[in-house]
XYZ file of C-alpha atoms in Angstrom:
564
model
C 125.168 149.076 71.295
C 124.394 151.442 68.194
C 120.527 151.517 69.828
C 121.701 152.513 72.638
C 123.849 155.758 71.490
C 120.743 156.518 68.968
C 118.513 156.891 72.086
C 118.264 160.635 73.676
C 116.590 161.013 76.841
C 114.640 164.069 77.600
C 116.395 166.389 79.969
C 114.533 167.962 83.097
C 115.696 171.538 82.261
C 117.793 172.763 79.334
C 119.789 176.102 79.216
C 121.746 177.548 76.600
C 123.219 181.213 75.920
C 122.621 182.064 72.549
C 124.660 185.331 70.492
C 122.756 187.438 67.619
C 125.212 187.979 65.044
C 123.342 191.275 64.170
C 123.363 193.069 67.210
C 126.651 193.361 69.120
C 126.274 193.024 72.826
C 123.308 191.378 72.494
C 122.433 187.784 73.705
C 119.392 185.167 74.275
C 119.457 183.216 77.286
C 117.037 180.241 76.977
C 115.886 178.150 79.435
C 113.459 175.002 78.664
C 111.495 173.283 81.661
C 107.979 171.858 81.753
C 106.568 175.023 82.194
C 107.637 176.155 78.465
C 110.625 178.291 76.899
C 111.791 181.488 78.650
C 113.466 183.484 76.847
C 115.181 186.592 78.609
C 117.346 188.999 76.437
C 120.218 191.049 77.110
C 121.013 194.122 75.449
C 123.445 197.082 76.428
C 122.278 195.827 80.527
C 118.876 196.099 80.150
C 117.161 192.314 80.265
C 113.938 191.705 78.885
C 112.003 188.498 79.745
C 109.356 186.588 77.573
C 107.821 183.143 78.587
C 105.992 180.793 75.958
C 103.903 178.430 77.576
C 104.002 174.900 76.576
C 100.717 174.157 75.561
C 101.519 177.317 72.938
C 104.021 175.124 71.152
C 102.647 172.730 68.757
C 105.869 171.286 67.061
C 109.733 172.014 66.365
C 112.281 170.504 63.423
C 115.876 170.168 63.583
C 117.069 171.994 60.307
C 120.942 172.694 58.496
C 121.924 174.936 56.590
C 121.457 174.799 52.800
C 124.509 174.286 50.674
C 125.370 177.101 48.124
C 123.718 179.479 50.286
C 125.434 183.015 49.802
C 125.324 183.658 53.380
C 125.978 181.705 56.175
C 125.061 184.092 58.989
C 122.222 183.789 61.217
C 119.355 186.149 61.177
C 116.913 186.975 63.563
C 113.571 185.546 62.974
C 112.459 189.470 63.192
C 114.802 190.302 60.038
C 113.854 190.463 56.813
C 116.329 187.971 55.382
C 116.151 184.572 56.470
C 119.033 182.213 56.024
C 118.351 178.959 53.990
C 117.753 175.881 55.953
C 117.004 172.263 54.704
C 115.333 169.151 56.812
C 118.351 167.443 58.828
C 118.168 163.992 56.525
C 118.144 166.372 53.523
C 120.832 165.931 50.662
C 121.246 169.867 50.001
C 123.167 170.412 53.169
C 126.217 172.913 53.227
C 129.286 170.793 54.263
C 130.810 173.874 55.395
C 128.528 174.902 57.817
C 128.811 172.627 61.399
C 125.891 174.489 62.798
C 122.464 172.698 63.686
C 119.452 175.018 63.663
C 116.079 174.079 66.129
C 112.904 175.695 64.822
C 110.499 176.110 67.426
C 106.886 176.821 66.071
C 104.421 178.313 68.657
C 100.992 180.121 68.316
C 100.996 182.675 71.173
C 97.833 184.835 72.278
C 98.235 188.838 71.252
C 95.996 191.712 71.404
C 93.845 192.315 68.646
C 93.648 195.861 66.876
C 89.928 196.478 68.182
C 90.345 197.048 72.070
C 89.693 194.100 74.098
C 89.751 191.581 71.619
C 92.563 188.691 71.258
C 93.845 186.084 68.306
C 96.377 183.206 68.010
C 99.543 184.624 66.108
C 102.664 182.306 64.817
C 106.411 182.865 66.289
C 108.966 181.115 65.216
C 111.855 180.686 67.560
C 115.484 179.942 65.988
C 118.072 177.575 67.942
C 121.236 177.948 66.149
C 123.898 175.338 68.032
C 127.574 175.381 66.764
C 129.474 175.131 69.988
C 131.288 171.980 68.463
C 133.934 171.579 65.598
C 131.641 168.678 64.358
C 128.347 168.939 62.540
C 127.002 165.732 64.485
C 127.943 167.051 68.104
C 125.737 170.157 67.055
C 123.472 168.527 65.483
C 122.802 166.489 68.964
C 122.626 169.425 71.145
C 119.533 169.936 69.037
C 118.057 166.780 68.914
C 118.324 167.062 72.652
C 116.125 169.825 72.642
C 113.715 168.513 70.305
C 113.499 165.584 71.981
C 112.710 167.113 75.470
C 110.359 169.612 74.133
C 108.329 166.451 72.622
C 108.616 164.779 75.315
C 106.591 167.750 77.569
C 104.080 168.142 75.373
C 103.443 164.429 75.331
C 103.113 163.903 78.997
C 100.586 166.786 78.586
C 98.912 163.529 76.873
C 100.084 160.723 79.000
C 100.742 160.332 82.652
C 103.909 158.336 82.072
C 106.513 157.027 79.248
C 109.450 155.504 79.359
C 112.415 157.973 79.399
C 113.882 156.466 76.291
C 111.115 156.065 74.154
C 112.034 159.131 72.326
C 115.136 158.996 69.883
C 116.936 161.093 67.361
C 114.823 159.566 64.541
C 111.923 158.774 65.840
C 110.218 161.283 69.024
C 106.559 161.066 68.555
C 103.888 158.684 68.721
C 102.346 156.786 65.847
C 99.013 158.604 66.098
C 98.030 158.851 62.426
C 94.334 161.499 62.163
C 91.953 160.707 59.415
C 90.847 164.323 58.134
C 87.510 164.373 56.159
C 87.228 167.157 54.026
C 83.656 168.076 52.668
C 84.468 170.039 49.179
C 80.667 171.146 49.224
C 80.444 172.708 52.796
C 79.861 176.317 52.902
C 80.788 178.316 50.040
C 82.332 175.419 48.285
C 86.102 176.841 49.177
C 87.070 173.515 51.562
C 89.612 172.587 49.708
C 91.242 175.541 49.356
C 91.567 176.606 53.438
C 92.801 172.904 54.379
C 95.533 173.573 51.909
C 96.505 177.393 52.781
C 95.691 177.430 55.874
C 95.447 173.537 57.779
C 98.377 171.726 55.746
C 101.397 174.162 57.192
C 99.800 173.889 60.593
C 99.770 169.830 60.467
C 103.654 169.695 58.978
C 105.020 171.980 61.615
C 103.447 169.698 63.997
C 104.830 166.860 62.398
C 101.003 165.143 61.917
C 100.501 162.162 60.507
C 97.217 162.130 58.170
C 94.947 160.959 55.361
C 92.988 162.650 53.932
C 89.430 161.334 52.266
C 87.466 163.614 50.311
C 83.643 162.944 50.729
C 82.009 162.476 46.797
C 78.295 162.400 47.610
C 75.955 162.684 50.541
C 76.616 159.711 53.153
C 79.874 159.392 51.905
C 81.785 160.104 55.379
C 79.087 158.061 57.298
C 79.689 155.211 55.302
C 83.373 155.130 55.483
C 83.262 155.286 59.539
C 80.953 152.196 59.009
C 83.204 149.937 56.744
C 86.816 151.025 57.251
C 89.383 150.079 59.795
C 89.107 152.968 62.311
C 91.819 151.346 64.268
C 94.268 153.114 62.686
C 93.606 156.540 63.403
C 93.803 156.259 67.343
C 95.218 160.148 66.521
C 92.024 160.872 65.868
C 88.882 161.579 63.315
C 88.714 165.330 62.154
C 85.849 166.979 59.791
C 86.998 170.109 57.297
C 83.429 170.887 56.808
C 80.064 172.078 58.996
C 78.504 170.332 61.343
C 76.550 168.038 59.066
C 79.686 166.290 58.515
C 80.562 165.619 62.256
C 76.899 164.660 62.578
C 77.043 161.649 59.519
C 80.805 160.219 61.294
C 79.204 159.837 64.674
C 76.372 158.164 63.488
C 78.256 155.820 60.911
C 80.571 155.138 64.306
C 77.385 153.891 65.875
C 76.600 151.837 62.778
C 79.756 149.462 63.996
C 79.468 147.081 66.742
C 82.449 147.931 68.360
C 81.429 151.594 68.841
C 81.634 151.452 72.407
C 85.387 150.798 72.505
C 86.119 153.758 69.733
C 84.253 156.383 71.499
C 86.472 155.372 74.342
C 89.581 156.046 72.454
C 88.791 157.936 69.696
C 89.072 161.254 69.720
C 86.803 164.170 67.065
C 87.428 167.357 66.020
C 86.082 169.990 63.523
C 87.342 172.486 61.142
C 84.969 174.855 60.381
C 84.065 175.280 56.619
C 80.467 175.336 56.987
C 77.733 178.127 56.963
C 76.904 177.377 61.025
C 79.869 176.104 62.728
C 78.398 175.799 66.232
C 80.381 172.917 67.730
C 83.929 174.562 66.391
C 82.792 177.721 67.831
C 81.308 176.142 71.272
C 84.726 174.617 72.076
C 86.621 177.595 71.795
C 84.356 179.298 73.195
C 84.944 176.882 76.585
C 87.942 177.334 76.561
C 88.275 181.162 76.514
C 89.770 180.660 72.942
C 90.035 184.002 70.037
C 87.742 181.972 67.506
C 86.309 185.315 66.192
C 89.395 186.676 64.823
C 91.308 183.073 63.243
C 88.553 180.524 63.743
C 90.271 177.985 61.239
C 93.333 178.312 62.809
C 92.242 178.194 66.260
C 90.704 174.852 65.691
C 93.573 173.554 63.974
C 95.096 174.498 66.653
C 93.068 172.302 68.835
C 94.235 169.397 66.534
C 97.818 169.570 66.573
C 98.255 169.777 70.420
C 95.697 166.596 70.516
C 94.140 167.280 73.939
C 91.203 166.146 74.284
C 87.375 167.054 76.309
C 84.324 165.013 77.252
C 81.312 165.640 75.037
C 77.210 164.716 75.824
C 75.843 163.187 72.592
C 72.422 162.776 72.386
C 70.332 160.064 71.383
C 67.207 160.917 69.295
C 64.488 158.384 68.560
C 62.169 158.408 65.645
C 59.553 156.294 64.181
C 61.721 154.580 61.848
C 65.167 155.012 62.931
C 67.585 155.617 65.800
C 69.962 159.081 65.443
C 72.692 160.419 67.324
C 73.093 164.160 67.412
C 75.858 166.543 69.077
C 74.669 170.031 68.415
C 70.605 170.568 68.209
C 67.381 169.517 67.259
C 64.792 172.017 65.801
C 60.798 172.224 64.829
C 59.565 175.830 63.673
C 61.135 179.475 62.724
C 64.229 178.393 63.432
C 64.660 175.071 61.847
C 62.422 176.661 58.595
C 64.981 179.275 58.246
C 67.915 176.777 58.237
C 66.731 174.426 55.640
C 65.088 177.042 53.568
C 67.727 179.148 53.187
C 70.266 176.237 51.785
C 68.882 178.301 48.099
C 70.965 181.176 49.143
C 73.866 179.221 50.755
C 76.229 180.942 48.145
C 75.795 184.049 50.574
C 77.540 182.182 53.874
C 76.320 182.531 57.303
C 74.350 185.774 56.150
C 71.750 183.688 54.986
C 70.097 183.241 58.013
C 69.688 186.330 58.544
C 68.201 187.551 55.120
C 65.836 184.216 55.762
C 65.235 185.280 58.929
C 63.382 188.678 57.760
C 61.334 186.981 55.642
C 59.818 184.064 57.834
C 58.959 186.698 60.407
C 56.712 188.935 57.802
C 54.743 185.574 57.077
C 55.203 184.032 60.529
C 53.262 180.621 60.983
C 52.570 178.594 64.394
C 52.580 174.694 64.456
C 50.252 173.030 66.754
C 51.529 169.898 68.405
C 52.921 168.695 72.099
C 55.687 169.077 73.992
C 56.666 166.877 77.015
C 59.895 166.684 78.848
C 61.500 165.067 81.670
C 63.608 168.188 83.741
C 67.081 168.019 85.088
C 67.345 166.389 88.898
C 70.274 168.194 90.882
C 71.180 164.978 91.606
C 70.677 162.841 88.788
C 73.340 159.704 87.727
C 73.858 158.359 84.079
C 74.967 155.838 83.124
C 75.672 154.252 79.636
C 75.966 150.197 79.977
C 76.072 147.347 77.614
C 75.850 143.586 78.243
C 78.294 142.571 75.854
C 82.037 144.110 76.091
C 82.687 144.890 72.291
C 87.019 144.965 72.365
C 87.579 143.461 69.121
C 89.129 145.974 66.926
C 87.919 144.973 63.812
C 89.548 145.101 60.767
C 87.635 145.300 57.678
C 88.357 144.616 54.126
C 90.821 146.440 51.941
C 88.922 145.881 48.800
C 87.541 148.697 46.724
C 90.405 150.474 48.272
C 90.580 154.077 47.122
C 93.362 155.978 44.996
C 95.978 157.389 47.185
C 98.573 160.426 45.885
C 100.466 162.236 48.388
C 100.416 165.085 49.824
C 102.273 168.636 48.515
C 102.173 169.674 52.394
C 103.300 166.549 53.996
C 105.356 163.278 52.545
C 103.911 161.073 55.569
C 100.533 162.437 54.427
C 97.986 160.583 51.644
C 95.333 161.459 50.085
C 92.019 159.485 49.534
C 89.486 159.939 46.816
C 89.505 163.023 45.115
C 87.735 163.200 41.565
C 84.183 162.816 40.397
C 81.927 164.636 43.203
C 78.163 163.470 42.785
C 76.480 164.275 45.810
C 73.462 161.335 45.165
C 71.982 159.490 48.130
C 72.728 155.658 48.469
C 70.587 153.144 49.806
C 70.856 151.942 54.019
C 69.221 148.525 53.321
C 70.169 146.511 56.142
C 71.834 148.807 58.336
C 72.168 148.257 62.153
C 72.241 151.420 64.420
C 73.682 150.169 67.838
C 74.806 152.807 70.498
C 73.785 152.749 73.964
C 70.093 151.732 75.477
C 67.197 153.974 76.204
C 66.416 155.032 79.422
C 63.087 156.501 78.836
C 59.891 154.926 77.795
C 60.346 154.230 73.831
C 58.401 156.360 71.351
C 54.475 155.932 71.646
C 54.349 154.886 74.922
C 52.546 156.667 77.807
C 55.110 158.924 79.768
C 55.507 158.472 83.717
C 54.192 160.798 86.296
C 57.452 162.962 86.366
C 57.157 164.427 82.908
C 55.887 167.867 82.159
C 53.438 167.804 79.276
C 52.421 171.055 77.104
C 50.288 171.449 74.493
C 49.077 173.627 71.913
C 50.099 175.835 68.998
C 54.289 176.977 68.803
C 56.706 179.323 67.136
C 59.064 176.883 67.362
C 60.510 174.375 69.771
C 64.495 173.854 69.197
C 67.212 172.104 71.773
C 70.419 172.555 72.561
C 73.729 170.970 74.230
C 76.628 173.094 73.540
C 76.301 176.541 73.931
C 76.441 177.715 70.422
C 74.108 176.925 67.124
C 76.235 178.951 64.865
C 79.268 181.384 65.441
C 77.038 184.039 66.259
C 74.272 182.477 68.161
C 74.705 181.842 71.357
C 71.693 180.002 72.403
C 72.603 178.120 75.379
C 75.043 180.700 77.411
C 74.761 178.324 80.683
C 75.658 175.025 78.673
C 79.018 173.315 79.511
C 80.157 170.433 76.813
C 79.393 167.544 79.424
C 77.240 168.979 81.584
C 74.320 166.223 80.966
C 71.899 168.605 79.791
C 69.527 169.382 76.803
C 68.556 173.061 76.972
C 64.612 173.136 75.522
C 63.895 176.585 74.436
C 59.657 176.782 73.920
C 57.756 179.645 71.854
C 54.551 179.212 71.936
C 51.717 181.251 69.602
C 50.588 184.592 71.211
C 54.204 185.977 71.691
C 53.966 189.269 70.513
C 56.368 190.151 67.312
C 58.203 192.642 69.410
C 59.598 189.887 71.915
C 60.162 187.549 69.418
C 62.554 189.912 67.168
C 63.661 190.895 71.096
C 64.566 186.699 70.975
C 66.595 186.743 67.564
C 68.355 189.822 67.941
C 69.702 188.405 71.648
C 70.649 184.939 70.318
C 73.929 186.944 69.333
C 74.407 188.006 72.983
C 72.959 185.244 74.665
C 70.025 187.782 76.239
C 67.048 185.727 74.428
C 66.693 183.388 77.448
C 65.107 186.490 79.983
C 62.879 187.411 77.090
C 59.013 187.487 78.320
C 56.665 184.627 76.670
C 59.877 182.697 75.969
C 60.776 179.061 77.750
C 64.212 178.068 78.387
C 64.302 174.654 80.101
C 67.283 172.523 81.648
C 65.619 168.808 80.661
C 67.183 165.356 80.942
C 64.821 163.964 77.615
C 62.106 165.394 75.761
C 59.375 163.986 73.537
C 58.169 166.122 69.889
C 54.556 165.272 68.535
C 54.243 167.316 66.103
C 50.621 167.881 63.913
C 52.232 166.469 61.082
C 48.976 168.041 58.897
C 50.569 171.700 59.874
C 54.034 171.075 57.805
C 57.138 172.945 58.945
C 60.623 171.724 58.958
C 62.107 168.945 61.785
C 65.959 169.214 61.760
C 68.838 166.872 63.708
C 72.017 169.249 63.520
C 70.693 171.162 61.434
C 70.491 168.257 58.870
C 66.524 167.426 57.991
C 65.248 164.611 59.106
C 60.960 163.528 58.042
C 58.372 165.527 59.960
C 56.958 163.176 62.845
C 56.955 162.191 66.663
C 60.235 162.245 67.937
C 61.968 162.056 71.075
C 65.276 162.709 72.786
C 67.648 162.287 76.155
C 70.840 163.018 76.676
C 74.240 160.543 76.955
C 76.642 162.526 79.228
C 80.285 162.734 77.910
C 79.975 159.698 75.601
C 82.414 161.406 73.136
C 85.558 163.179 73.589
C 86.924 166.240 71.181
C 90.046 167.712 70.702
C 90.141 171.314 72.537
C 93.156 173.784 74.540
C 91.977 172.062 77.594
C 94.155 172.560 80.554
């Protein structure tokens, strides 16, 4: 009997009148519905109306007021003075004050102060209730709102749940995220932005996390290897660049039930790193303000835990099997990206100042290029004989040492001192992930491949539509669209078209540039003359110089986005 009075079920629409204490004649009539929260003032008979939009609301808390507060009245959230609120199940309440308080956190889309530009910005939205003698009546007025606001933003998620899954102590899922925090990425400041600016984001959201802090190079790949991934069906999220991203999806594919996780798992990314393309490419599908907030834009994609398809691409060497998301490079480009890791203390203007240089002394690479192009009507498919739907779980030794969280109680931290970024040793470790579906590495190609050869500039591919936040390089990708983009430079290309092809990267322009190949392919094969040198990158991550070769796995991973 006492379950069933604990349970609140979500109402279809909620309205409520609400009075500000500070302005006579002045009232808030709000109206909740799946839609979102309209809001539509009243003051001295004019009415002003203002809609937030569900999928703008990433979390609300039922609060009370603080006991030996000097001053019990409300405030607008626009005032200067803010009363003093605790958490409901807090032991600093004020026994005198029966009101409940609902804080509504949303991140709504404004104009930016250069003309045509946008950004995220945070609005609060205070629910006082006191319509009842009793603290507890009030108190469930705004439980009832809480709940039903959950509840909307979880069918966002879900196509159905039971109308009383939701109760006054308990109205979210148990989706715990593992967050994987690279303290070297960047300008070493990691650490620093998940705290400031990714920890108040995850508690107003009411997130449950760990946290692991990666101590050496591998680090992250290993742990998506050994661990029990199982319990973070929320989700895997990177604070870090793209190398990061690139060593979980591969230790993922180091498991042998990696089939069934890339199913359910979802990834995201934080941006920390010098490039960021994949953070930037996902906003950038989704129309989203990245410029302005990126950090917060992509933490914003966490917290509402929607998530979009994503081609991965399989990438074959001579002595090992790689999974990549983002690119892989061979010339100018990929030189200036691992060359320039000596000035990484300058950020993303590195590249640039690198960029300068490799085009006073530019060299060519002779080698061959061969790719299979896109069919307009081609079908993938990704198939295994055996069905792997054991979720494992692994062994808790060697556990690491947990401390909580200053941001979040349900939150823990893993590994934290002692940062020695040292390689470790791979001896017997299995790569699985799907088949081939192209001839494997050294054998003769069939009759539908296109086959150049020759001296190049550089050769570089890419699936998303940005390499870094600046660099456009694929403006006609889409994030499952089954498609490599194959950009070829080969020697002769005069040094005005080729600074014509860096400068538009930024605009996406570089593709119509003369002397310049930009090719939709299905799979491509490197062969590079290993004799000439030059720099062969996965992700941006450098991998040894040698034949290599590439096709694409349409939307074999899914990543958390604002999609619709």
């Amino acid at each position: 009997m006492e379950a069933e009075e604990d349970c609140i079920t979500p109402s279809p629409t909620l309205e409520e009148t609400f009075y500000i204490l500070s302005k006579k004649n002045s009232v808030y009539r709000v109206k909740l519905s799946e839609k979102g929260l309209c809001l539509q003032k009243e003051y001295n008979g004019n009415v002003k109306n203002e809609t937030i939009a569900l999928e703008d609301i990433i979390g609300c808390r039922c609060m009370r007021s603080k006991r030996f507060a000097q001053k019990c009245m409300w405030h607008p959230s626009s005032s200067k003075k803010y009363h003093k609120v605790v958490d409901e199940n807090s032991m600093e309440w004020d026994e005198k004050d029966v009101s409940a308080y609902l804080y509504i956190y949303a991140y709504i889309i404004k104009k930016g102060k250069v003309k045509s530009t946008k950004k995220r910005e945070r609005m609060v939205i205070t629910l006082r209730f006191r319509s009842y003698d009793k603290y507890e009546d009030n108190m469930r007025e705004a439980q009832k709102w809480k709940v039903t606001i959950k509840y909307y933003m979880n069918t966002q998620l879900k196509t159905s749940f039971p109308s009383c899954y939701f109760t006054s102590t308990d109205v979210k899922i148990d989706n715990k995220i593992l967050m994987i925090l690279n303290p070297k990425s960047g300008v070493g400041k990691a650490r620093e932005v998940f705290q400031s600016k990714v920890v108040p984001l995850l508690t107003e959201a009411d997130i449950n996390y760990d946290l692991h802090v990666t101590r050496h190079a591998h680090d992250a790949r290993n742990l998506m290897r050994t661990q029990n991934m199982w319990q973070y069906m929320g989700g895997i999220v990177v604070i870090g660049g793209d190398g990061i991203l690139n060593e979980v999806i591969n230790g993922l594919m180091e498991r042998p039930d990696w089939e069934t996780l890339f199913q359910e798992l979802k990834l995201g990314i934080i941006p920390s790193g010098s490039g960021n393309g994949l953070a930037k490419s996902i906003s950038y599908a989704f129309n989203e303000p990245y410029d302005q907030s990126p950090i917060l834009v992509s933490a914003l994609n966490i917290v509402r835990g929607i998530a979009t398809p994503l081609d991965i691409v399989r990438v074959e060497t001579k002595n090992q099997i790689l999974f990549s998301f983002l690119s892989i490079g061979w010339g100018l480009l990929s030189d200036v990206d691992i060359e320039s890791e000596r000035i990484r203390a300058i950020g993303s203007q590195r590249f640039t100042v690198w960029t300068v240089a490799k085009l006073i002394g530019l060299r060519t690479y002779r080698g061959t290029v061969s790719y299979l192009p896109v069919k307009s009507e081609k079908t993938c498919s990704i198939s295994s004989e055996e069905d792997h739907d054991n979720r494992s779980v692994m062994s808790e030794e060697g556990r690491r040492d947990s401390f909580y969280s200053v941001g979040s109680r349900k939150s823990t931290y893993l590994s934290a001192a002692g940062s020695s970024y040292e390689s470790l040793r791979e001896d017997a470790i299995r790569t699985f992930g799907p088949p081939t579906n192209i001839p494997p590495l050294g054998q003769v190609l069939p009759a539908d491949w296109v086959i150049i050869k020759g001296e190049f500039v550089l050769v570089h591919a890419s699936y998303p539509t940005h390499l870094m936040t600046d660099c456009i390089f694929a403006p006609s990708a889409k994030l499952d669209d089954g498609c490599i983009w194959l950009c070829v430079i080969k020697s002769g290309i005069s040094r005005a078209h080729l600074v014509q092809f860096l400068l538009g990267m930024s605009t996406g322009t570089h593709t119509n540039v003369p002397q310049v190949d930009f090719l939709p392919v299905s799979a491509f094969r490197l062969e590079p003359e290993i004799s000439d040198g030059g720099h062969l990158t996965v992700d941006g991550e450098l991998i040894e110089l040698g034949p290599l070769q590439a096709e694409i796995l349409p939307s074999l991973a899914n990543v958390f986005a604002r999609a619709h």
